[in-house]
Amino acid sequence: MLPLLNYLNGHYQPAHNGRTLPVTEPATGQPYATLPDSAAPDVDQAVRAAEAALPAWRRRPAEERGRLLLRLSELITGHLDRLAQAESQDTGKPLSLARTLDIPRAASNFAFFGTLAQHFATETHLQEGLALNYTVRHPLGVVACISPWNLPLYLLTWKIAPALAAGCCVVAKPSELTPYTAHLLGELATAAGLPPGVLNVVHGTGARAGQALVEHPSIRGISFTGGTVTGRHIAAVAAPQLKKLSLELGGKNPTLVFADCDLAEAVQTSVRSAFANQGQICLCGSRILVERPIYEQFKTEFLAQVQELTVGDPLAEATRQGALVSEAHLHKVLSYIELAYREGGHLLAGGQRVQLPGRCAGGYFVQPTVFEGLGPECRVNQEEIFGPVVTLTPFDTEQQALAWANGTEYGLSAAVWTRDLARAHRLSHQLHAGVVWVNTWLHRDLRTPFGGMKSSGVGREGGLEALRFFTEAQNVCIKL
Ligand code: NDP
């Protein structure tokens, strides 16, 4: 068993209570590592280390902090294979996906914010003849970065990088299900020359380690990505202490396909947006609404491509669909497939657990699953399944598609497929979604604001929005 450890003040160490939790490889169902079952004393040690490191770190010029982040980015790229292997083993995602998406993006996060901090301009407001105002953005202080299991290193570094770039010190809490790459990040942070205490990683459960972190009085801000229920709970804990909060939560994203679209591209990308990472990306399009004149053709071509998605050992090069993250999540996804039948859905593809031979016999695999015949109000079309289960629904008018697209509690992302530019703008502005893609999906520019509306979150990450979150504005007014 591989012993994963907390990274505190630049050193690896176990939990104070000596307890550990098993880490399971989703592709095999077998434990392969242990992580510290950290509690309040570990969190407190991490926060104290961060507080001690803060004065010197925030005093450093942004360019110097940026240089260290760029070095860390290079080290991540230099360890691409090792990190991708770890991410795949830990999450069950295809190695090819970890190698081309997760780890390169983690490197980009540090490179991007390492340079962006130098372009974070100071605003001035001149009142002619009266006064000059200028805005100083002070680092918030010690902040918590809490991330989920679906894109472990990608999402954790999406928070850590802007926090460090802004001059904050960080205590990070990765998901207990996927701690491996966060563990490895400590080693790379040391090699990059990050001073001890600037970045600390505490492993453990959300209920114990995460809760202690959120409650800690010295934490000034919390950047959280995860489920809506957890987000609400964290908001309730943090509010009385007036902590700054950024919450990136769940989604139930619609894909709107109009008859005038480039059908081949719409089909190919909709398959990817439905099933990438086994549907376990918050941005996955799980409700596919198709204009009636092309519904049958879209369905035929969509199903043909779904049949091509090879479910297999995540470490095999040919695999396009790996394992779900845990046994509990497997059962949750299977329960939604049962529910789809009960709600009157008609199965078009998949619907079964996959039993693989050999090494992966105990793994948590599910076929990519497609239903039709489910109304927009049914639970399968309302609740976040976060797995390889999607619905196809024909629509007749733009207004109907828009009403269905907006008809859930979520508002994270949406994709619109059309060649009609006026419709693309019209719909984009009416969709309740923080991110709208037109004729594409998961096309990211790290400078743009990222986040959800309604129950999908509060606040925006990305670009200057992230630097604003991790800083506190102060206005200085000088009488002329
Ligand atoms: P959870 O909300 O269960 O967990 C997210 C993180 O919060 C984990 O590290 C978890 O620890 C921790 N946590 C749990 N309870 C607490 C607590 N009381 N205090 C502090 N931390 C706590 O989400 P999942 O990990 O299941 O991730 C899936 C969810 O994330 C989906 O809903 C998905 O939509 C959403 N998501 C949103 C994204 C976005 O950008 N909007 C992007 C990616 C995912 P532990 O795992 O140890 O319990």
mmCIF file of N, CA and C in Angstrom, residues 73 76-77 79-81 83-110 148-158 178 181 185 276-278 280-281 442 446:
data_model
loop_
_atom_site.group_PDB
_atom_site.id
_atom_site.type_symbol
_atom_site.label_atom_id
_atom_site.label_comp_id
_atom_site.label_asym_id
_atom_site.label_seq_id
_atom_site.Cartn_x
_atom_site.Cartn_y
_atom_site.Cartn_z
ATOM 1 N N SER A 73 4.905 24.913 -13.052
ATOM 2 C CA SER A 73 4.234 24.492 -14.278
ATOM 3 C C SER A 73 5.160 23.611 -15.120
ATOM 4 N N ILE A 76 5.477 20.165 -13.644
ATOM 5 C CA ILE A 76 4.293 19.332 -13.899
ATOM 6 C C ILE A 76 4.398 18.760 -15.309
ATOM 7 N N THR A 77 4.760 19.590 -16.257
ATOM 8 C CA THR A 77 4.913 19.103 -17.631
ATOM 9 C C THR A 77 6.019 18.048 -17.693
ATOM 10 N N HIS A 79 6.805 15.981 -15.496
ATOM 11 C CA HIS A 79 6.348 14.735 -14.847
ATOM 12 C C HIS A 79 4.997 14.291 -15.404
ATOM 13 N N LEU A 80 4.730 14.682 -16.641
ATOM 14 C CA LEU A 80 3.420 14.417 -17.242
ATOM 15 C C LEU A 80 3.015 12.941 -17.133
ATOM 16 N N ASP A 81 3.912 12.050 -17.527
ATOM 17 C CA ASP A 81 3.530 10.628 -17.562
ATOM 18 C C ASP A 81 3.221 10.094 -16.169
ATOM 19 N N LEU A 83 2.312 11.777 -13.480
ATOM 20 C CA LEU A 83 1.086 12.382 -12.947
ATOM 21 C C LEU A 83 -0.155 11.820 -13.641
ATOM 22 N N ALA A 84 -0.057 11.630 -14.958
ATOM 23 C CA ALA A 84 -1.217 11.104 -15.698
ATOM 24 C C ALA A 84 -1.527 9.676 -15.247
ATOM 25 N N GLN A 85 -0.491 8.900 -15.046
ATOM 26 C CA GLN A 85 -0.654 7.520 -14.550
ATOM 27 C C GLN A 85 -1.351 7.538 -13.187
ATOM 28 N N ALA A 86 -0.896 8.424 -12.313
ATOM 29 C CA ALA A 86 -1.474 8.514 -10.964
ATOM 30 C C ALA A 86 -2.938 8.949 -11.048
ATOM 31 N N GLU A 87 -3.223 9.931 -11.908
ATOM 32 C CA GLU A 87 -4.595 10.437 -12.009
ATOM 33 C C GLU A 87 -5.533 9.355 -12.536
ATOM 34 N N SER A 88 -5.046 8.609 -13.516
ATOM 35 C CA SER A 88 -5.869 7.554 -14.094
ATOM 36 C C SER A 88 -6.130 6.444 -13.072
ATOM 37 N N GLN A 89 -5.087 6.045 -12.374
ATOM 38 C CA GLN A 89 -5.242 4.983 -11.363
ATOM 39 C C GLN A 89 -6.219 5.412 -10.260
ATOM 40 N N ASP A 90 -6.133 6.669 -9.880
ATOM 41 C CA ASP A 90 -6.903 7.184 -8.748
ATOM 42 C C ASP A 90 -8.380 7.407 -9.084
ATOM 43 N N THR A 91 -8.649 7.820 -10.331
ATOM 44 C CA THR A 91 -10.018 8.224 -10.700
ATOM 45 C C THR A 91 -10.740 7.201 -11.562
ATOM 46 N N GLY A 92 -9.986 6.335 -12.261
ATOM 47 C CA GLY A 92 -10.604 5.413 -13.212
ATOM 48 C C GLY A 92 -10.743 6.002 -14.604
ATOM 49 N N LYS A 93 -10.270 7.245 -14.794
ATOM 50 C CA LYS A 93 -10.418 7.873 -16.124
ATOM 51 C C LYS A 93 -9.370 7.310 -17.081
ATOM 52 N N PRO A 94 -9.672 7.310 -18.385
ATOM 53 C CA PRO A 94 -8.686 6.803 -19.326
ATOM 54 C C PRO A 94 -7.354 7.560 -19.206
ATOM 55 N N LEU A 95 -6.280 6.793 -19.248
ATOM 56 C CA LEU A 95 -4.948 7.397 -19.168
ATOM 57 C C LEU A 95 -4.777 8.452 -20.260
ATOM 58 N N SER A 96 -5.336 8.148 -21.443
ATOM 59 C CA SER A 96 -5.196 9.090 -22.566
ATOM 60 C C SER A 96 -5.831 10.442 -22.220
ATOM 61 N N LEU A 97 -6.927 10.429 -21.466
ATOM 62 C CA LEU A 97 -7.587 11.681 -21.087
ATOM 63 C C LEU A 97 -6.750 12.442 -20.048
ATOM 64 N N ALA A 98 -6.228 11.710 -19.081
ATOM 65 C CA ALA A 98 -5.396 12.355 -18.056
ATOM 66 C C ALA A 98 -4.166 12.985 -18.701
ATOM 67 N N ARG A 99 -3.628 12.294 -19.718
ATOM 68 C CA ARG A 99 -2.402 12.772 -20.355
ATOM 69 C C ARG A 99 -2.664 13.987 -21.256
ATOM 70 N N THR A 100 -3.848 14.035 -21.855
ATOM 71 C CA THR A 100 -4.101 15.130 -22.807
ATOM 72 C C THR A 100 -4.938 16.263 -22.207
ATOM 73 N N LEU A 101 -5.675 15.992 -21.140
ATOM 74 C CA LEU A 101 -6.533 17.045 -20.575
ATOM 75 C C LEU A 101 -6.101 17.442 -19.159
ATOM 76 N N ASP A 102 -6.181 16.498 -18.233
ATOM 77 C CA ASP A 102 -6.025 16.866 -16.817
ATOM 78 C C ASP A 102 -4.661 17.478 -16.495
ATOM 79 N N ILE A 103 -3.616 16.760 -16.859
ATOM 80 C CA ILE A 103 -2.287 17.196 -16.407
ATOM 81 C C ILE A 103 -1.798 18.413 -17.206
ATOM 82 N N PRO A 104 -1.977 18.433 -18.538
ATOM 83 C CA PRO A 104 -1.592 19.655 -19.254
ATOM 84 C C PRO A 104 -2.321 20.896 -18.728
ATOM 85 N N ARG A 105 -3.597 20.710 -18.368
ATOM 86 C CA ARG A 105 -4.348 21.855 -17.851
ATOM 87 C C ARG A 105 -3.812 22.303 -16.489
ATOM 88 N N ALA A 106 -3.393 21.351 -15.655
ATOM 89 C CA ALA A 106 -2.811 21.728 -14.356
ATOM 90 C C ALA A 106 -1.556 22.567 -14.592
ATOM 91 N N ALA A 107 -0.740 22.162 -15.572
ATOM 92 C CA ALA A 107 0.470 22.940 -15.897
ATOM 93 C C ALA A 107 0.069 24.324 -16.402
ATOM 94 N N SER A 108 -0.958 24.381 -17.264
ATOM 95 C CA SER A 108 -1.406 25.685 -17.797
ATOM 96 C C SER A 108 -1.910 26.593 -16.681
ATOM 97 N N ASN A 109 -2.586 26.020 -15.706
ATOM 98 C CA ASN A 109 -3.111 26.849 -14.614
ATOM 99 C C ASN A 109 -1.981 27.644 -13.941
ATOM 100 N N PHE A 110 -0.877 26.960 -13.645
ATOM 101 C CA PHE A 110 0.241 27.665 -12.977
ATOM 102 C C PHE A 110 0.915 28.642 -13.929
ATOM 103 N N PRO A 148 -13.184 18.637 -5.860
ATOM 104 C CA PRO A 148 -13.854 17.337 -5.970
ATOM 105 C C PRO A 148 -12.971 16.290 -6.648
ATOM 106 N N TRP A 149 -13.568 15.134 -6.939
ATOM 107 C CA TRP A 149 -12.785 13.987 -7.416
ATOM 108 C C TRP A 149 -12.744 13.844 -8.927
ATOM 109 N N ASN A 150 -13.550 14.602 -9.660
ATOM 110 C CA ASN A 150 -13.679 14.289 -11.095
ATOM 111 C C ASN A 150 -12.497 14.754 -11.935
ATOM 112 N N LEU A 151 -11.947 15.937 -11.585
ATOM 113 C CA LEU A 151 -10.766 16.457 -12.298
ATOM 114 C C LEU A 151 -9.783 16.892 -11.208
ATOM 115 N N PRO A 152 -9.188 15.932 -10.508
ATOM 116 C CA PRO A 152 -8.529 16.266 -9.231
ATOM 117 C C PRO A 152 -7.435 17.330 -9.320
ATOM 118 N N LEU A 153 -6.389 17.087 -10.107
ATOM 119 C CA LEU A 153 -5.289 18.059 -10.126
ATOM 120 C C LEU A 153 -5.686 19.308 -10.906
ATOM 121 N N TYR A 154 -6.427 19.119 -11.975
ATOM 122 C CA TYR A 154 -6.915 20.202 -12.836
ATOM 123 C C TYR A 154 -7.667 21.239 -11.989
ATOM 124 N N LEU A 155 -8.629 20.783 -11.164
ATOM 125 C CA LEU A 155 -9.455 21.744 -10.424
ATOM 126 C C LEU A 155 -8.756 22.284 -9.176
ATOM 127 N N LEU A 156 -7.920 21.456 -8.547
ATOM 128 C CA LEU A 156 -7.223 21.945 -7.353
ATOM 129 C C LEU A 156 -6.245 23.054 -7.745
ATOM 130 N N THR A 157 -5.524 22.853 -8.860
ATOM 131 C CA THR A 157 -4.547 23.860 -9.273
ATOM 132 C C THR A 157 -5.228 25.101 -9.859
ATOM 133 N N TRP A 158 -6.446 24.949 -10.353
ATOM 134 C CA TRP A 158 -7.236 26.078 -10.859
ATOM 135 C C TRP A 158 -7.533 27.055 -9.724
ATOM 136 N N THR A 178 -9.729 10.865 -4.299
ATOM 137 C CA THR A 178 -8.693 11.034 -5.329
ATOM 138 C C THR A 178 -7.543 11.911 -4.823
ATOM 139 N N THR A 181 -2.618 12.749 -6.931
ATOM 140 C CA THR A 181 -1.843 13.811 -7.591
ATOM 141 C C THR A 181 -1.637 15.019 -6.669
ATOM 142 N N LEU A 185 1.901 16.743 -5.822
ATOM 143 C CA LEU A 185 2.109 18.175 -6.032
ATOM 144 C C LEU A 185 3.044 18.770 -4.967
ATOM 145 N N ALA A 276 -17.541 12.251 -21.991
ATOM 146 C CA ALA A 276 -16.138 12.471 -21.593
ATOM 147 C C ALA A 276 -16.007 12.219 -20.095
ATOM 148 N N ASN A 277 -14.945 11.549 -19.717
ATOM 149 C CA ASN A 277 -14.710 11.231 -18.297
ATOM 150 C C ASN A 277 -15.907 10.486 -17.690
ATOM 151 N N GLN A 278 -16.545 9.626 -18.533
ATOM 152 C CA GLN A 278 -17.729 8.845 -18.109
ATOM 153 C C GLN A 278 -18.878 9.750 -17.648
ATOM 154 N N GLN A 280 -18.604 12.407 -16.020
ATOM 155 C CA GLN A 280 -18.314 12.989 -14.705
ATOM 156 C C GLN A 280 -17.549 14.311 -14.850
ATOM 157 N N ILE A 281 -18.049 15.184 -15.692
ATOM 158 C CA ILE A 281 -17.521 16.551 -15.763
ATOM 159 C C ILE A 281 -18.723 17.452 -15.515
ATOM 160 N N LEU A 442 -16.547 22.697 -24.218
ATOM 161 C CA LEU A 442 -15.331 22.642 -23.394
ATOM 162 C C LEU A 442 -14.166 23.389 -24.047
ATOM 163 N N LEU A 446 -8.583 30.662 -20.497
ATOM 164 C CA LEU A 446 -8.460 30.836 -19.043
ATOM 165 C C LEU A 446 -8.669 32.279 -18.593
#
